[in-house]
Tab-separated table of C-alpha atoms in Angstrom:
chain	number	residue	atom	x	y	z
A	22	UNK	CA	-14.402	-80.755	-73.438
A	23	UNK	CA	-12.074	-77.685	-71.415
A	24	UNK	CA	-10.459	-74.790	-73.156
A	25	UNK	CA	-7.550	-73.229	-71.610
A	26	UNK	CA	-6.304	-69.765	-72.466
A	27	UNK	CA	-2.579	-68.232	-72.823
A	28	UNK	CA	-0.851	-65.049	-74.884
A	29	UNK	CA	-0.106	-66.667	-78.443
A	30	UNK	CA	2.870	-65.685	-80.748
A	31	UNK	CA	1.151	-64.149	-82.799
A	32	UNK	CA	-0.465	-61.798	-80.407
A	33	UNK	CA	2.851	-61.173	-78.860
A	34	UNK	CA	4.245	-59.928	-82.083
A	35	UNK	CA	0.908	-57.678	-82.819
A	36	UNK	CA	0.670	-56.013	-79.494
A	37	UNK	CA	4.769	-55.383	-79.781
A	38	UNK	CA	5.683	-57.381	-76.695
A	39	UNK	CA	8.870	-59.351	-77.199
A	40	UNK	CA	9.011	-62.837	-78.383
A	41	UNK	CA	12.042	-65.269	-78.719
A	42	UNK	CA	13.489	-65.127	-81.776
A	43	UNK	CA	13.556	-68.788	-82.220
A	44	UNK	CA	9.910	-68.846	-81.944
A	45	UNK	CA	9.707	-66.154	-84.106
A	46	UNK	CA	12.003	-67.391	-87.160
A	47	UNK	CA	9.903	-71.280	-86.586
A	48	UNK	CA	6.506	-69.304	-87.331
A	49	UNK	CA	7.777	-67.201	-90.357
A	50	UNK	CA	10.173	-69.171	-92.228
A	51	UNK	CA	7.351	-71.169	-94.037
A	52	UNK	CA	5.207	-67.974	-95.102
A	53	UNK	CA	8.509	-66.365	-96.481
A	54	UNK	CA	9.467	-69.312	-98.104
A	55	UNK	CA	6.221	-69.568	-99.814
A	56	UNK	CA	6.156	-66.169	-100.766
A	57	UNK	CA	9.785	-66.517	-102.505
A	58	UNK	CA	8.653	-69.567	-104.471
A	59	UNK	CA	5.250	-66.878	-105.436
A	60	UNK	CA	7.879	-64.526	-106.647
A	61	UNK	CA	9.867	-67.559	-108.574
A	62	UNK	CA	13.070	-67.969	-106.573
A	63	UNK	CA	15.143	-71.215	-106.202
A	64	UNK	CA	15.319	-73.046	-103.361
A	65	UNK	CA	18.599	-71.474	-102.460
A	66	UNK	CA	17.039	-67.805	-103.322
A	67	UNK	CA	14.744	-68.756	-101.223
A	68	UNK	CA	16.817	-69.774	-97.834
A	69	UNK	CA	18.965	-66.857	-98.991
A	70	UNK	CA	15.890	-64.446	-98.644
A	71	UNK	CA	14.593	-66.091	-94.896
A	72	UNK	CA	17.948	-64.982	-93.761
A	73	UNK	CA	17.557	-61.599	-95.593
A	74	UNK	CA	14.204	-61.031	-94.118
A	75	UNK	CA	15.231	-62.121	-90.668
A	76	UNK	CA	18.350	-60.088	-90.764
A	77	UNK	CA	16.259	-57.145	-92.099
A	78	UNK	CA	13.613	-57.482	-89.093
A	79	UNK	CA	16.490	-57.725	-86.194
A	80	UNK	CA	17.985	-54.977	-87.572
A	81	UNK	CA	14.774	-52.663	-87.421
A	82	UNK	CA	13.575	-54.370	-83.904
A	83	UNK	CA	16.894	-54.567	-82.436
A	84	UNK	CA	19.454	-52.073	-83.740
A	85	UNK	CA	17.230	-49.062	-83.617
A	86	UNK	CA	16.596	-49.747	-80.247
A	87	UNK	CA	19.777	-51.052	-78.555
A	88	UNK	CA	23.665	-49.874	-78.847
A	89	UNK	CA	25.222	-52.378	-81.015
A	90	UNK	CA	28.048	-52.802	-79.235
A	91	UNK	CA	26.217	-53.462	-75.843
A	92	UNK	CA	23.550	-55.995	-76.951
A	93	UNK	CA	21.666	-57.818	-74.262
A	94	UNK	CA	22.757	-61.741	-74.065
A	95	UNK	CA	18.885	-62.952	-74.285
A	96	UNK	CA	17.564	-60.792	-77.295
A	97	UNK	CA	13.734	-61.005	-78.337
A	98	UNK	CA	12.015	-59.776	-81.598
A	99	UNK	CA	9.679	-56.556	-79.873
A	100	UNK	CA	7.542	-55.479	-83.164
A	101	UNK	CA	7.440	-51.950	-83.142
A	102	UNK	CA	4.007	-50.468	-83.992
A	103	UNK	CA	5.121	-47.501	-85.782
A	104	UNK	CA	6.008	-49.641	-88.939
A	105	UNK	CA	1.558	-50.623	-89.189
A	106	UNK	CA	-0.178	-53.817	-89.527
A	107	UNK	CA	2.781	-56.288	-88.980
A	108	UNK	CA	1.260	-58.389	-92.172
A	109	UNK	CA	1.955	-55.460	-94.553
A	110	UNK	CA	5.244	-54.978	-92.723
A	111	UNK	CA	6.327	-58.187	-93.251
A	112	UNK	CA	4.957	-58.634	-96.662
A	113	UNK	CA	6.806	-55.337	-97.711
A	114	UNK	CA	10.354	-56.635	-96.271
A	115	UNK	CA	9.930	-59.757	-98.041
A	116	UNK	CA	8.461	-58.647	-101.646
A	117	UNK	CA	11.244	-55.852	-101.641
A	118	UNK	CA	14.248	-58.537	-100.402
A	119	UNK	CA	12.649	-60.945	-103.046
A	120	UNK	CA	13.097	-58.310	-106.424
A	121	UNK	CA	16.386	-57.151	-105.181
A	122	UNK	CA	17.685	-60.840	-105.386
A	123	UNK	CA	15.737	-61.813	-108.910
A	124	UNK	CA	17.555	-58.429	-109.922
A	125	UNK	CA	20.722	-59.430	-108.181
A	126	UNK	CA	20.779	-62.521	-111.066
A	127	UNK	CA	21.859	-62.624	-114.907
A	128	UNK	CA	20.179	-60.300	-117.173
A	129	UNK	CA	17.185	-62.136	-118.384
A	130	UNK	CA	13.955	-60.270	-120.167
A	131	UNK	CA	11.670	-62.916	-119.186
A	132	UNK	CA	12.720	-62.641	-115.581
A	133	UNK	CA	12.855	-59.166	-115.609
A	134	UNK	CA	9.166	-58.559	-116.947
A	135	UNK	CA	8.303	-61.132	-114.450
A	136	UNK	CA	10.130	-59.079	-111.527
A	137	UNK	CA	8.459	-55.557	-113.001
A	138	UNK	CA	4.627	-57.252	-112.518
A	139	UNK	CA	5.367	-58.458	-108.925
A	140	UNK	CA	3.352	-56.077	-107.397
A	141	UNK	CA	0.692	-55.799	-109.200
A	142	UNK	CA	-3.047	-56.875	-108.341
A	143	UNK	CA	-2.588	-60.512	-108.709
A	144	UNK	CA	0.470	-60.521	-106.199
A	145	UNK	CA	-1.853	-58.723	-103.505
A	146	UNK	CA	-4.334	-61.396	-103.969
A	147	UNK	CA	-1.914	-63.821	-103.344
A	148	UNK	CA	-0.107	-62.479	-100.909
A	149	UNK	CA	-3.513	-62.039	-98.914
A	150	UNK	CA	-4.734	-65.755	-99.611
A	151	UNK	CA	-1.235	-66.729	-98.470
A	152	UNK	CA	-1.698	-64.803	-95.320
A	153	UNK	CA	-4.920	-66.062	-94.597
A	154	UNK	CA	-4.001	-69.393	-95.260
A	155	UNK	CA	-0.972	-68.822	-92.785
A	156	UNK	CA	-3.252	-67.487	-90.356
A	157	UNK	CA	-5.744	-70.240	-90.979
A	158	UNK	CA	-2.979	-73.266	-90.431
A	159	UNK	CA	-1.425	-71.433	-87.137
A	160	UNK	CA	-4.922	-70.903	-85.686
A	161	UNK	CA	-5.992	-74.716	-85.910
A	162	UNK	CA	-2.185	-75.490	-84.150
A	163	UNK	CA	-3.507	-73.071	-81.465
A	164	UNK	CA	-6.835	-74.625	-81.301
A	165	UNK	CA	-5.272	-77.658	-80.429
A	166	UNK	CA	-3.507	-76.638	-77.593
A	167	UNK	CA	-6.465	-74.872	-76.204
A	168	UNK	CA	-9.227	-77.721	-76.272
A	169	UNK	CA	-9.097	-81.216	-74.828
A	170	UNK	CA	-7.220	-83.919	-77.393
A	171	UNK	CA	-10.712	-85.655	-77.561
A	172	UNK	CA	-12.758	-81.975	-78.721
A	173	UNK	CA	-10.179	-81.349	-81.724
A	174	UNK	CA	-10.143	-84.727	-82.758
A	175	UNK	CA	-13.962	-84.637	-82.823
A	176	UNK	CA	-14.222	-81.377	-84.525
A	177	UNK	CA	-11.547	-82.335	-87.182
A	178	UNK	CA	-12.928	-85.747	-88.181
A	179	UNK	CA	-16.441	-83.727	-88.321
A	180	UNK	CA	-15.976	-79.953	-89.549
A	181	UNK	CA	-12.658	-80.563	-91.372
A	182	UNK	CA	-12.498	-83.903	-93.093
A	183	UNK	CA	-16.017	-83.962	-93.522
A	184	UNK	CA	-17.189	-87.296	-91.933
A	185	UNK	CA	-21.084	-87.897	-90.798
A	186	UNK	CA	-21.950	-86.938	-87.233
A	187	UNK	CA	-23.143	-90.047	-86.417
A	188	UNK	CA	-19.776	-91.491	-87.264
A	189	UNK	CA	-18.039	-89.382	-85.660
A	190	UNK	CA	-20.151	-90.040	-82.248
A	191	UNK	CA	-19.415	-93.913	-82.670
A	192	UNK	CA	-15.933	-93.343	-83.738
A	193	UNK	CA	-14.563	-91.344	-80.791
A	194	UNK	CA	-17.416	-92.790	-78.189
A	195	UNK	CA	-19.091	-89.517	-77.549
A	196	UNK	CA	-22.824	-88.300	-77.896
A	197	UNK	CA	-24.077	-86.665	-81.090
A	198	UNK	CA	-24.680	-83.566	-79.064
A	199	UNK	CA	-21.082	-83.678	-78.183
A	200	UNK	CA	-20.031	-83.602	-81.711
A	201	UNK	CA	-22.013	-80.813	-82.916
A	202	UNK	CA	-20.887	-78.973	-79.695
A	203	UNK	CA	-17.293	-79.843	-80.370
A	204	UNK	CA	-18.063	-78.314	-83.827
A	205	UNK	CA	-19.635	-74.840	-82.567
A	206	UNK	CA	-17.216	-74.414	-79.682
A	207	UNK	CA	-14.351	-75.184	-81.776
A	208	UNK	CA	-15.524	-73.033	-84.493
A	209	UNK	CA	-16.188	-70.114	-82.305
A	210	UNK	CA	-12.533	-69.953	-80.868
A	211	UNK	CA	-11.029	-70.296	-84.164
A	212	UNK	CA	-12.800	-67.484	-85.525
A	213	UNK	CA	-12.040	-65.701	-82.376
A	214	UNK	CA	-8.242	-66.449	-82.280
A	215	UNK	CA	-7.810	-65.579	-86.137
A	216	UNK	CA	-9.449	-62.407	-85.660
A	217	UNK	CA	-7.781	-61.204	-82.647
A	218	UNK	CA	-4.501	-61.894	-84.848
A	219	UNK	CA	-5.824	-60.460	-88.079
A	220	UNK	CA	-7.904	-57.126	-86.394
C-alpha cells in the first residue's frame, strides 16, 4: 500500500506555477458550469459563461504578462497571487460574468429580482459548499493516483460506500487490519491534499 508524490495541478495554480491551459480548463469547467446552473443560466448560457470566464482568466494571466503581438507558442496558465486567494478570484469572475449574461437577457422582472439577490449570503454559502465538493472530488481523484489500486478500492468500499470491514476484507482478500490501515492512511492523505489547496 505505497504512496507516491507529485505536485498537483491545484497546488501549481495556488502557488502561481505555470500549468497547461488544457489541464486548467478540464479542472475548472465543471465548477463554472455548476455555478452557472446555480445562478439560473440556460445550457447555452452556461457554455458561454465557461468561454467568457476562461477568456477573462487568460486575459488577466497572459495579456498582462506578455506583449499580445509576441505571445509564446506554448502558453501556460500562471496565477498571479496579487489577486488574492484563487477560489475567491475565480468566484468573483464567474459571478460577475454570469450576472452580465443575465442582465443581457430581455427584461423579465422575476429574473432581475433573482439576479439582484445572487450576491446574498445564501449564494456565498452555496459557493462554499460547491467549492468544498469540488475539492473533495478532486482530492479523491488525486488520492486514487497516489495510492496502490487495492488500497484505494479497500478505502472506497469501507470508508465511502460504508461496507462492513469484515466484508471488505473478504471481498479484496486482505486482512481486517489492512482495511483499517487503508482507511486511516487514505483519510489522512485526503485531508492533507485538501488542506494544502484550501489553506
